[in-house]
Coordinates of C-alpha atoms and ligand atoms in Angstrom, one line a residue:
M577 CA 0.0 0.0 0.0
I578 CA 3.0 2.3 0.7
D579 CA 4.1 1.6 -2.9
E580 CA 0.6 2.5 -4.1
L581 CA 0.8 5.8 -2.2
N582 CA 4.2 6.7 -3.6
Q583 CA 3.0 5.9 -7.1
L584 CA 0.1 8.1 -6.6
L585 CA 2.4 11.0 -5.7
E586 CA 4.5 10.3 -8.8
S587 CA 1.5 10.3 -11.1
A588 CA 0.2 13.6 -9.5
K589 CA 3.6 15.1 -10.2
G590 CA 3.5 14.0 -13.8
E591 CA -0.1 15.1 -14.4
L592 CA 0.4 18.6 -12.8
S593 CA 3.4 19.3 -14.8
Q594 CA 1.1 19.1 -17.8
A595 CA -1.7 21.1 -16.2
L596 CA -1.3 24.5 -18.0
D597 CA -4.6 26.2 -17.0
E598 CA -6.7 26.6 -13.9
A599 CA -9.3 24.1 -15.2
A600 CA -6.7 21.4 -15.7
V601 CA -5.4 22.0 -12.1
E602 CA -8.9 21.7 -10.7
A603 CA -9.5 18.5 -12.7
A604 CA -6.3 17.1 -11.2
R605 CA -7.4 18.1 -7.7
I606 CA -10.6 16.2 -8.1
K607 CA -8.9 13.2 -9.6
F608 CA -6.3 12.9 -6.8
L609 CA -7.8 14.4 -3.7
G610 CA -11.6 14.4 -4.4
K611 CA -14.1 12.3 -2.4
K612 CA -14.0 9.6 -5.0
G613 CA -10.4 10.4 -6.0
S614 CA -7.4 8.1 -6.1
L615 CA -6.2 8.8 -2.5
S616 CA -9.6 7.9 -1.1
G617 CA -9.5 4.8 -3.3
V618 CA -6.1 3.7 -1.9
L619 CA -7.1 4.4 1.7
R620 CA -10.2 2.3 1.4
G621 CA -7.8 -0.7 1.6
M622 CA -6.7 0.4 5.1
G623 CA -9.3 -1.9 6.7
K624 CA -7.4 -4.9 5.4
L625 CA -4.2 -4.0 7.0
A626 CA -2.9 -5.4 10.3
A627 CA -3.6 -3.1 13.2
E628 CA 0.1 -2.4 13.8
E629 CA 0.7 -1.4 10.2
R630 CA -2.1 1.2 10.1
P631 CA -0.4 4.1 11.9
K632 CA 2.7 3.9 9.7
V633 CA 0.6 3.8 6.5
G634 CA -1.6 6.6 7.8
E635 CA 1.4 8.8 8.4
I636 CA 2.7 8.2 4.9
A637 CA -0.8 8.9 3.4
N638 CA -0.9 12.2 5.2
Q639 CA 2.6 13.2 3.8
V640 CA 1.5 12.2 0.3
K641 CA -1.7 14.3 0.7
A642 CA 0.3 17.4 1.9
A643 CA 2.8 17.0 -1.0
I644 CA 0.0 16.8 -3.6
E645 CA -1.7 19.9 -2.0
A646 CA 1.5 21.8 -2.3
L647 CA 1.9 20.7 -6.0
L648 CA -1.6 21.9 -6.7
D649 CA -1.0 25.3 -5.1
G650 CA 2.2 25.7 -7.2
A651 CA 0.5 24.6 -10.4
K652 CA -2.4 27.0 -9.8
Q653 CA -0.1 29.9 -9.2
A654 CA 1.8 29.0 -12.4
A655 CA -1.4 28.8 -14.4
N656 CA -2.5 32.3 -13.1
D657 CA 0.8 33.8 -14.0
R658 CA 0.6 32.3 -17.5
K659 CA -2.9 33.7 -18.0
L660 CA -1.8 37.2 -16.9
L661 CA 1.1 37.2 -19.2
S662 CA -1.0 36.1 -22.2
D663 CA -3.7 38.7 -21.4
L664 CA -1.0 41.4 -21.3
N665 CA 0.5 40.2 -24.6
R666 CA -2.9 40.3 -26.2
E667 CA -3.6 43.9 -25.2
K668 CA -0.7 45.5 -26.9
P669 CA -0.8 49.3 -26.3
D670 CA -1.1 51.5 -29.3
V671 CA 1.8 53.8 -28.9
T672 CA 0.6 56.0 -31.8
L673 CA -2.5 57.2 -29.8
P674 CA -2.2 60.9 -28.7
A675 CA -1.5 61.1 -24.9
T676 CA -4.1 62.4 -22.5
P677 CA -3.2 66.0 -21.9
R678 CA -2.0 66.6 -18.3
R679 CA -2.5 70.0 -16.8
R680 CA 0.4 71.0 -14.6
G681 CA -0.1 73.3 -11.7
H682 CA 2.4 75.7 -10.2
R683 CA 3.1 77.4 -6.9
H684 CA 0.7 80.1 -5.8
P685 CA 2.1 83.6 -6.3
V686 CA 2.1 84.2 -2.5
S687 CA 4.1 81.0 -1.9
Q688 CA 6.5 82.0 -4.7
A689 CA 7.1 85.4 -3.0
M690 CA 7.4 83.7 0.4
D691 CA 10.0 81.2 -0.9
D692 CA 11.9 83.9 -2.7
I693 CA 12.1 86.0 0.5
A694 CA 13.3 83.0 2.6
E695 CA 16.0 82.3 0.1
I696 CA 17.2 86.0 0.0
F697 CA 17.4 86.1 3.8
A698 CA 19.1 82.6 4.0
R699 CA 21.9 84.2 2.0
L700 CA 22.1 87.0 4.5
G701 CA 22.4 84.5 7.4
F702 CA 18.8 84.6 8.7
K703 CA 17.0 81.4 9.9
V704 CA 13.3 80.8 9.5
A705 CA 11.3 80.9 12.7
S706 CA 7.6 80.3 13.3
G707 CA 4.8 80.8 15.8
P708 CA 1.2 79.8 16.2
E709 CA -1.7 81.6 14.3
I710 CA -3.8 81.3 17.4
E711 CA -1.8 83.5 19.7
W712 CA -1.9 84.9 23.2
D713 CA -2.7 88.6 23.7
L714 CA 0.5 88.6 25.7
Y715 CA 2.8 87.9 22.7
N716 CA 0.6 89.6 20.0
F717 CA 0.4 92.9 21.9
E718 CA 1.8 93.2 25.4
M719 CA 5.3 92.0 24.9
L720 CA 5.5 94.3 21.9
A721 CA 4.7 97.3 24.2
I722 CA 1.1 97.5 23.2
P723 CA -0.8 97.3 26.6
P724 CA -4.5 96.7 26.8
D725 CA -5.6 100.3 26.4
H726 CA -3.1 101.3 23.8
P727 CA -4.7 103.1 20.8
A728 CA -2.5 101.1 18.4
R729 CA -4.8 98.1 19.1
D730 CA -7.6 99.9 17.1
M731 CA -5.7 99.4 13.8
Q732 CA -5.4 95.7 14.4
D733 CA -8.8 94.6 15.4
T734 CA -9.0 90.8 15.2
F735 CA -11.0 87.7 16.1
Y736 CA -10.9 86.7 19.7
I737 CA -11.3 83.2 21.0
D738 CA -13.3 82.7 24.1
D739 CA -11.8 79.6 25.6
K740 CA -11.6 79.5 29.4
T741 CA -10.2 76.0 29.3
A742 CA -7.1 77.0 27.2
P743 CA -3.8 76.5 28.9
L744 CA -1.9 79.5 30.2
P745 CA 1.2 80.9 28.5
P746 CA 4.4 79.0 29.5
P747 CA 5.8 79.6 33.0
G748 CA 8.2 82.5 33.2
S749 CA 6.1 84.8 31.0
P750 CA 5.7 88.2 32.6
P751 CA 2.5 88.6 34.7
T752 CA 0.5 91.1 32.6
V753 CA -3.2 91.9 32.3
G754 CA -5.0 90.2 29.5
K755 CA -2.5 87.5 29.1
Q756 CA -5.2 84.8 29.2
T757 CA -6.9 86.1 26.1
L758 CA -6.4 84.1 22.9
L759 CA -6.8 85.7 19.5
L760 CA -5.9 85.2 15.8
R761 CA -2.6 86.9 15.5
T762 CA -2.8 90.3 13.8
H763 CA 0.8 90.3 12.6
T764 CA 3.9 88.1 12.7
S765 CA 5.6 90.3 15.3
P766 CA 4.7 88.0 18.2
V767 CA 7.3 85.6 16.8
Q768 CA 9.8 88.3 17.7
A769 CA 8.8 88.0 21.4
R770 CA 8.7 84.2 21.3
T771 CA 12.1 83.9 19.7
M772 CA 13.8 86.3 22.1
L773 CA 12.4 84.4 25.0
S774 CA 13.7 81.1 23.7
Q775 CA 17.3 82.0 22.7
P776 CA 20.1 84.5 23.5
P777 CA 21.5 87.0 21.0
P778 CA 22.8 87.0 18.4
I779 CA 19.3 86.4 16.8
R780 CA 18.8 86.6 13.1
I781 CA 15.4 85.3 12.0
I782 CA 12.6 85.8 9.6
A783 CA 9.1 84.5 10.3
P784 CA 6.7 84.1 7.4
G785 CA 3.1 83.2 8.0
K786 CA -0.6 83.9 8.0
V787 CA -2.1 86.8 10.0
Y788 CA -5.7 87.9 10.6
R789 CA -7.6 91.2 10.9
C790 CA -11.2 92.4 10.8
D791 CA -10.8 94.0 7.4
S792 CA -12.3 93.3 4.0
D793 CA -12.1 95.3 0.7
A794 CA -10.0 95.5 -2.5
T795 CA -6.8 95.9 -0.7
H796 CA -7.6 94.0 2.6
T797 CA -8.6 90.4 3.3
P798 CA -9.4 89.0 6.7
M799 CA -6.5 86.6 6.3
F800 CA -3.2 87.7 4.7
H801 CA 0.5 86.9 4.9
Q802 CA 3.5 88.7 6.4
V803 CA 7.2 88.1 6.9
E804 CA 8.7 89.4 10.1
C805 CA 12.4 90.1 10.3
L806 CA 14.3 90.4 13.6
H807 CA 18.0 90.9 14.1
V808 CA 19.4 91.4 17.7
E809 CA 23.1 91.6 18.4
E810 CA 25.7 93.9 19.9
G811 CA 26.3 97.1 18.0
L812 CA 23.4 97.2 15.5
S813 CA 22.3 100.5 14.3
M814 CA 19.9 102.0 11.8
A815 CA 22.6 101.6 9.1
H816 CA 22.3 97.8 9.4
L817 CA 18.5 98.1 9.0
R818 CA 19.0 100.2 5.9
G819 CA 21.6 97.9 4.4
T820 CA 19.5 94.8 5.0
L821 CA 16.4 96.4 3.5
D822 CA 18.4 97.6 0.5
A823 CA 19.8 94.1 -0.2
F824 CA 16.3 92.6 0.3
M825 CA 14.6 95.0 -2.1
K826 CA 17.2 94.8 -4.8
A827 CA 17.1 91.0 -4.7
F828 CA 13.3 91.0 -4.8
F829 CA 12.4 93.8 -7.3
G830 CA 15.7 94.1 -9.3
P831 CA 19.2 95.5 -8.9
D832 CA 18.2 99.1 -9.8
T833 CA 15.7 99.3 -6.9
K834 CA 16.2 102.2 -4.4
T835 CA 14.8 102.3 -0.9
R836 CA 13.8 105.3 1.3
L837 CA 12.8 105.5 4.9
R838 CA 10.1 107.9 6.2
P839 CA 9.6 108.5 9.9
S840 CA 6.7 106.6 11.3
Y841 CA 5.3 105.1 14.5
F842 CA 5.1 101.6 15.9
P843 CA 4.9 100.9 19.6
F844 CA 7.5 98.1 19.4
T845 CA 10.2 100.1 17.5
E846 CA 12.0 103.3 18.4
P847 CA 12.6 105.1 16.1
S848 CA 10.2 103.7 13.5
A849 CA 10.2 104.0 9.7
E850 CA 8.0 103.3 6.8
V851 CA 9.9 101.9 3.9
D852 CA 9.3 102.9 0.2
V853 CA 10.9 101.3 -2.9
S854 CA 11.4 103.1 -6.2
H855 CA 8.8 101.8 -8.6
F856 CA 10.4 99.1 -10.8
L857 CA 7.9 99.5 -13.6
C858 CA 8.3 103.2 -14.2
G859 CA 11.9 103.3 -12.9
G860 CA 10.9 105.9 -10.3
K861 CA 9.6 108.4 -12.9
G862 CA 6.0 108.2 -11.6
C863 CA 3.1 106.4 -13.3
R864 CA -0.5 105.6 -12.7
L865 CA 0.3 102.5 -10.6
C866 CA 2.5 104.5 -8.1
K867 CA 0.1 107.4 -8.3
G868 CA 2.7 109.5 -10.0
T869 CA 5.1 109.5 -7.1
G870 CA 7.7 107.0 -8.4
W871 CA 7.6 105.3 -5.0
L872 CA 5.7 102.3 -3.5
E873 CA 5.1 101.9 0.2
V874 CA 6.1 98.4 1.1
L875 CA 6.7 97.8 4.8
G876 CA 7.1 99.0 8.4
S877 CA 10.4 98.9 10.3
G878 CA 12.5 100.3 13.1
M879 CA 15.0 99.8 15.9
V880 CA 13.6 97.4 18.5
N881 CA 12.1 99.4 21.4
P882 CA 14.4 99.0 24.5
D883 CA 11.3 98.1 26.5
V884 CA 10.6 95.2 24.2
L885 CA 14.2 93.9 24.6
R886 CA 13.9 94.3 28.4
M887 CA 10.6 92.4 28.5
A888 CA 12.3 89.5 26.7
G889 CA 15.1 89.6 29.3
F890 CA 17.8 91.3 27.3
D891 CA 19.8 94.3 28.4
P892 CA 19.2 97.2 25.9
E893 CA 22.6 98.7 27.0
K894 CA 24.3 95.6 25.7
V895 CA 22.3 94.6 22.6
T896 CA 20.3 96.4 20.1
G897 CA 18.1 95.2 17.3
Y898 CA 16.2 96.1 14.2
A899 CA 13.0 94.6 12.8
F900 CA 10.5 94.9 10.1
G901 CA 7.3 93.4 8.9
V902 CA 6.2 93.1 5.3
G903 CA 2.9 92.0 3.7
I904 CA 3.8 89.2 1.3
D905 CA 0.5 89.5 -0.6
R906 CA 1.2 93.1 -1.3
L907 CA 4.7 92.3 -2.6
A908 CA 3.2 89.6 -4.9
M909 CA 0.6 92.0 -6.1
L910 CA 3.2 94.7 -6.9
R911 CA 5.4 92.2 -8.6
H912 CA 2.6 90.9 -10.9
G913 CA 0.7 94.2 -11.3
I914 CA -2.5 92.8 -9.6
D915 CA -4.9 95.5 -8.5
D916 CA -7.4 93.4 -6.4
L917 CA -5.9 91.5 -3.5
R918 CA -9.0 89.2 -3.3
A919 CA -8.1 87.7 -6.7
L920 CA -5.2 85.9 -4.9
F921 CA -7.6 84.0 -2.7
E922 CA -10.5 83.2 -5.1
N923 CA -8.5 80.2 -6.5
D924 CA -9.7 80.9 -10.1
V925 CA -7.2 78.9 -12.2
R926 CA -7.7 81.2 -15.2
F927 CA -6.3 84.0 -13.0
L928 CA -3.6 81.9 -11.2
G929 CA -2.5 80.3 -14.5
Q930 CA -1.3 83.7 -15.8
L931 CA 1.1 84.3 -13.0
Ligands
DAH102 N1 3.7 94.4 12.8 C1 3.5 95.6 12.0 C2 2.2 95.6 11.3 O1 1.7 94.5 11.0 C3 4.6 95.7 10.9 C4 5.9 96.0 11.6 C5 6.4 97.3 11.7 C6 6.7 95.0 12.0 C7 7.6 97.6 12.3 C8 8.0 95.3 12.5 C9 8.4 96.6 12.7 O2 8.8 94.3 12.9 O3 9.6 96.8 13.2 O4 1.6 96.6 11.0

């Protein structure tokens, strides 16, 4: 009977090597392992064996069965592979068909401007820093020398978040009124305070990001983008501010660009200056877009107010700093000659595709 079992395995091997498709493999399965198949046939003779022979024969029968099952699996896999290959060969692609056109996107003009600015400042040795868009009143206003009743808050009305369960600012923050109020940051300047609290001078950072104000018309959207710049070190003066701004504007608008500073006011800088650039389109001669002046107002800047340095734990007798904040959307608009800011955020591909 053991011989019979071995023969059975041999003939299964022979037959499965010829079984080229799934149907042939299935037929072989029924033939060898089916209820009325060869294996059952051989095992029917078990009853005639002596009792002591039965376990031995049973063991061999199980081994033969497992071996045939493995052969069946292998043959089935091979049959499937063969079918896949022949299907693929039948459906030969027509390489002469015209390709489906693929529309490629590109970076949004605001992202382009943001990346360009980061690259320009990387060359000047500035690192990119960031802060949260949902900000504490403490960092957005108070640590920038804008206490609760300061009139400068009027120009930066924003969206306040009423969350009594929100965590307090990190320990070590100065105890000031209103520090538990959360708001959508109105400018990127709070990153100045956060950076100064987290590292000693020299500090050289830019902080790009989204900011929010209660404003909406052709030149204001409730959300827009700014880049903050902060440099704190020993011996910095207004000359360093001018030099940095000049390098920035030349790199962004072109090598012939001139910058000029006009006196201004920001609570967190002293002195403060509004910065204009010569209009790159009319070369400073004056045109309709620059309202005939030849200059475009682009950003606010100044020397960091000693009170701001002191609040951050620095000694204004030892270190000084300069800072500025610039609207990225405005820079992108000027660069592309866009006259309605809202077009940047309507996501109309006919508009974006032209930029
Ligand atoms: N944060 C100001 C604003 O949004 C812009 C600004 C002005 C930033 C002067 C500065 C600065 O860092 O020095 O209007």
